Amino acid sequence: MLGITIAIIIGALSGFFFRSDILIANSDRVVSLGLCLLLFFVGMDIGDSGDIFPKLKKFGKKIWFLPISTIIGSLIGGYIGSIFTTLTTGQGIAVSAGLGWYSLSAIELSKISAELGSLAFLTNVLRELLAIFSVPFIAKYIGSLESVSVAGATAMDTLLPIINRNNSADISIVAFFSGIVLTTAVPFLVTLCISIFNLSAV
């Protein structure tokens, strides 16, 4: 989180004091490169866990229910959020489609508008922060799978140690799988929301 905060501050100061027309003109290319690098490293994380897939087989098809229900719940949450804010239905759902992956969702939605990209970033960062504090409580008083769901896409990386500490080893495997599915789904979900709700750059 410290690194993210420092990057935002440096970027804001650089844009304010050292405005570069060349960089601004090529911002789409820079954003696309950053997005490709993010997806590349996600792929590396998946490939590095070579023994995870045999362990998942014992759970059967039921293991897909968790990430699918997490996606549905998140999108419904985005819809409800749009009712109580100035966001349109499409914008609310698109922001929630980040599923906790704040960097990618912010990059994609910033192409629509800087404000929407910033909102996606803050919303999904807040989701991760809330998950960090709530996972132990949810795991103890509500349920193990629910504690995985609240983490969203971060269940496979930053939240995995916390999930592992408060649940059994089997749940950690489920969390890793759910995180992989959700992380893989985010680029498609955000892009699909932009297309379905006809969100255009301003």
Tab-separated table of C-alpha atoms in Angstrom:
chain	number	residue	atom	x	y	z
A	1	MET	CA	0.000	0.000	0.000
A	2	LEU	CA	2.878	2.380	0.741
A	3	GLY	CA	4.312	1.841	-2.725
A	4	ILE	CA	0.932	2.559	-4.331
A	5	THR	CA	0.507	5.752	-2.305
A	6	ILE	CA	4.000	6.968	-3.204
A	7	ALA	CA	3.397	6.225	-6.899
A	8	ILE	CA	0.174	8.264	-6.893
A	9	ILE	CA	1.845	11.212	-5.147
A	10	ILE	CA	4.832	11.179	-7.517
A	11	GLY	CA	2.508	10.925	-10.530
A	12	ALA	CA	0.351	13.805	-9.324
A	13	LEU	CA	3.370	16.025	-8.622
A	14	SER	CA	4.967	15.116	-11.949
A	15	GLY	CA	1.782	15.963	-13.824
A	16	PHE	CA	1.452	19.266	-11.980
A	17	PHE	CA	5.045	20.489	-12.242
A	18	PHE	CA	6.420	18.659	-15.284
A	19	ARG	CA	3.584	18.385	-17.783
A	20	SER	CA	4.707	16.371	-20.811
A	21	ASP	CA	2.650	16.673	-23.992
A	22	ILE	CA	4.519	13.720	-25.493
A	23	LEU	CA	3.643	11.455	-22.573
A	24	ILE	CA	0.018	12.609	-22.579
A	25	ALA	CA	-0.264	12.001	-26.328
A	26	ASN	CA	1.015	8.440	-25.856
A	27	SER	CA	-0.835	7.715	-22.627
A	28	ASP	CA	-2.989	4.987	-24.228
A	29	ARG	CA	0.112	3.078	-25.295
A	30	VAL	CA	1.653	3.421	-21.849
A	31	VAL	CA	-1.584	2.238	-20.209
A	32	SER	CA	-1.825	-0.738	-22.581
A	33	LEU	CA	1.768	-1.698	-21.833
A	34	GLY	CA	1.106	-1.510	-18.111
A	35	LEU	CA	-2.000	-3.670	-18.508
A	36	CYS	CA	-0.077	-6.290	-20.485
A	37	LEU	CA	2.642	-6.386	-17.824
A	38	LEU	CA	0.014	-6.885	-15.100
A	39	LEU	CA	-1.537	-9.817	-16.955
A	40	PHE	CA	1.918	-11.265	-17.659
A	41	PHE	CA	2.821	-11.385	-13.975
A	42	VAL	CA	-0.575	-12.855	-13.080
A	43	GLY	CA	0.158	-15.621	-15.579
A	44	MET	CA	3.549	-16.173	-13.957
A	45	ASP	CA	1.887	-16.552	-10.548
A	46	ILE	CA	-0.472	-19.167	-11.950
A	47	GLY	CA	2.313	-21.065	-13.689
A	48	ASP	CA	4.526	-20.956	-10.599
A	49	SER	CA	1.922	-22.898	-8.616
A	50	GLY	CA	2.255	-26.118	-10.573
A	51	ASP	CA	0.958	-28.414	-7.830
A	52	ILE	CA	-2.208	-26.487	-7.086
A	53	PHE	CA	-4.365	-28.002	-9.817
A	54	PRO	CA	-4.107	-31.674	-8.730
A	55	LYS	CA	-5.149	-30.609	-5.233
A	56	LEU	CA	-8.217	-28.857	-6.604
A	57	LYS	CA	-9.609	-31.972	-8.305
A	58	LYS	CA	-10.933	-33.406	-5.058
A	59	PHE	CA	-13.379	-30.526	-4.704
A	60	GLY	CA	-15.095	-31.305	-7.995
A	61	LYS	CA	-17.369	-28.929	-9.880
A	62	LYS	CA	-18.668	-27.338	-6.696
A	63	ILE	CA	-15.496	-25.293	-6.426
A	64	TRP	CA	-16.726	-23.085	-9.287
A	65	PHE	CA	-19.695	-21.919	-7.237
A	66	LEU	CA	-17.597	-19.634	-5.031
A	67	PRO	CA	-16.028	-17.380	-7.706
A	68	ILE	CA	-19.255	-17.301	-9.733
A	69	SER	CA	-21.324	-16.257	-6.704
A	70	THR	CA	-18.659	-13.684	-5.805
A	71	ILE	CA	-18.934	-12.137	-9.271
A	72	ILE	CA	-22.733	-12.044	-9.106
A	73	GLY	CA	-22.731	-10.549	-5.619
A	74	SER	CA	-20.164	-7.911	-6.552
A	75	LEU	CA	-22.096	-6.807	-9.638
A	76	ILE	CA	-25.322	-6.614	-7.644
A	77	GLY	CA	-23.473	-4.518	-5.086
A	78	GLY	CA	-22.357	-2.164	-7.863
A	79	TYR	CA	-25.939	-1.839	-9.056
A	80	ILE	CA	-27.201	-1.062	-5.550
A	81	GLY	CA	-24.387	1.450	-5.103
A	82	SER	CA	-25.403	3.288	-8.258
A	83	ILE	CA	-28.900	3.789	-6.834
A	84	PHE	CA	-27.551	5.780	-3.882
A	85	THR	CA	-24.929	7.768	-5.824
A	86	THR	CA	-24.721	9.907	-8.935
A	87	LEU	CA	-23.266	7.005	-10.932
A	88	THR	CA	-25.257	5.469	-13.735
A	89	THR	CA	-26.145	1.788	-13.468
A	90	GLY	CA	-23.450	0.927	-16.007
A	91	GLN	CA	-20.781	2.911	-14.203
A	92	GLY	CA	-21.634	1.366	-10.843
A	93	ILE	CA	-21.513	-2.170	-12.190
A	94	ALA	CA	-18.315	-1.486	-14.155
A	95	VAL	CA	-16.571	-0.197	-11.017
A	96	SER	CA	-17.658	-3.252	-9.018
A	97	ALA	CA	-16.449	-5.528	-11.840
A	98	GLY	CA	-12.909	-4.826	-10.644
A	99	LEU	CA	-13.545	-7.457	-7.925
A	100	GLY	CA	-10.816	-5.935	-5.771
A	101	TRP	CA	-8.179	-5.684	-8.533
A	102	TYR	CA	-7.808	-1.932	-8.245
A	103	SER	CA	-4.894	-1.424	-10.633
A	104	LEU	CA	-6.411	-3.083	-13.691
A	105	SER	CA	-9.942	-1.770	-13.227
A	106	ALA	CA	-8.606	1.743	-12.689
A	107	ILE	CA	-6.513	1.552	-15.858
A	108	GLU	CA	-9.412	0.377	-17.993
A	109	LEU	CA	-12.010	2.786	-16.606
A	110	SER	CA	-9.639	5.738	-16.722
A	111	LYS	CA	-9.986	5.429	-20.494
A	112	ILE	CA	-13.628	6.413	-19.993
A	113	SER	CA	-12.832	9.273	-17.637
A	114	ALA	CA	-10.197	10.110	-15.050
A	115	GLU	CA	-12.909	10.434	-12.394
A	116	LEU	CA	-14.329	6.970	-13.071
A	117	GLY	CA	-10.849	5.453	-13.094
A	118	SER	CA	-10.038	7.115	-9.779
A	119	LEU	CA	-13.316	5.890	-8.308
A	120	ALA	CA	-12.598	2.332	-9.464
A	121	PHE	CA	-9.163	2.530	-7.880
A	122	LEU	CA	-10.421	3.845	-4.548
A	123	THR	CA	-13.414	1.496	-4.433
A	124	ASN	CA	-11.372	-1.631	-5.042
A	125	VAL	CA	-8.557	-0.544	-2.706
A	126	LEU	CA	-11.195	0.003	-0.031
A	127	ARG	CA	-12.576	-3.467	-0.709
A	128	GLU	CA	-9.137	-4.955	-0.082
A	129	LEU	CA	-8.626	-2.911	3.094
A	130	LEU	CA	-12.031	-3.936	4.443
A	131	ALA	CA	-11.254	-7.558	3.629
A	132	ILE	CA	-7.971	-7.398	5.540
A	133	PHE	CA	-9.807	-6.390	8.705
A	134	SER	CA	-12.997	-8.396	8.210
A	135	VAL	CA	-11.689	-11.806	7.038
A	136	PRO	CA	-10.802	-13.002	10.578
A	137	PHE	CA	-14.237	-11.982	11.902
A	138	ILE	CA	-16.134	-13.463	8.943
A	139	ALA	CA	-14.156	-16.715	9.077
A	140	LYS	CA	-14.893	-17.112	12.785
A	141	TYR	CA	-18.516	-16.023	13.016
A	142	ILE	CA	-20.033	-16.392	9.521
A	143	GLY	CA	-18.178	-18.950	7.423
A	144	SER	CA	-14.925	-19.885	5.721
A	145	LEU	CA	-16.147	-19.571	2.143
A	146	GLU	CA	-17.693	-16.196	2.926
A	147	SER	CA	-14.304	-14.984	4.164
A	148	VAL	CA	-12.809	-15.981	0.814
A	149	SER	CA	-15.551	-14.291	-1.174
A	150	VAL	CA	-15.104	-10.912	0.512
A	151	ALA	CA	-11.464	-10.863	-0.605
A	152	GLY	CA	-12.426	-11.053	-4.274
A	153	ALA	CA	-9.536	-11.318	-6.707
A	154	THR	CA	-6.991	-10.660	-3.939
A	155	ALA	CA	-7.768	-14.068	-2.396
A	156	MET	CA	-4.923	-15.511	-4.488
A	157	ASP	CA	-2.196	-13.084	-3.353
A	158	THR	CA	-2.333	-10.299	-0.755
A	159	LEU	CA	-5.235	-11.763	1.257
A	160	LEU	CA	-4.141	-15.397	0.996
A	161	PRO	CA	-1.920	-15.320	4.128
A	162	ILE	CA	-4.766	-13.842	6.177
A	163	ILE	CA	-7.244	-16.379	4.803
A	164	ASN	CA	-4.789	-19.184	5.509
A	165	ARG	CA	-4.252	-17.980	9.076
A	166	ASN	CA	-7.966	-17.993	9.855
A	167	ASN	CA	-9.109	-21.086	7.941
A	168	SER	CA	-8.041	-24.641	7.196
A	169	ALA	CA	-5.489	-25.541	4.523
A	170	ASP	CA	-8.270	-26.804	2.241
A	171	ILE	CA	-9.916	-23.394	2.308
A	172	SER	CA	-6.613	-21.809	1.328
A	173	ILE	CA	-6.558	-23.968	-1.797
A	174	VAL	CA	-10.117	-22.915	-2.603
A	175	ALA	CA	-9.149	-19.282	-2.012
A	176	PHE	CA	-6.242	-19.546	-4.414
A	177	PHE	CA	-8.459	-21.089	-7.080
A	178	SER	CA	-11.185	-18.484	-6.571
A	179	GLY	CA	-8.617	-15.708	-6.797
A	180	ILE	CA	-7.251	-17.100	-10.069
A	181	VAL	CA	-10.729	-17.313	-11.603
A	182	LEU	CA	-11.698	-13.820	-10.470
A	183	THR	CA	-8.396	-12.272	-11.534
A	184	THR	CA	-8.735	-13.871	-14.951
A	185	ALA	CA	-12.344	-12.688	-15.208
A	186	VAL	CA	-11.718	-9.023	-14.326
A	187	PRO	CA	-10.357	-7.859	-17.725
A	188	PHE	CA	-13.270	-9.507	-19.522
A	189	LEU	CA	-15.905	-8.285	-17.038
A	190	VAL	CA	-14.758	-4.664	-17.082
A	191	THR	CA	-14.503	-4.640	-20.878
A	192	LEU	CA	-17.906	-6.334	-21.169
A	193	CYS	CA	-19.518	-3.771	-18.859
A	194	ILE	CA	-18.029	-0.927	-20.912
A	195	SER	CA	-19.450	-2.485	-24.066
A	196	ILE	CA	-22.877	-3.492	-22.730
A	197	PHE	CA	-23.586	-0.169	-21.039
A	198	ASN	CA	-22.026	1.803	-23.872
A	199	LEU	CA	-19.639	3.707	-21.613
A	200	SER	CA	-17.637	6.075	-23.773
A	201	ALA	CA	-14.583	8.218	-23.177
A	202	VAL	CA	-15.176	11.834	-22.229
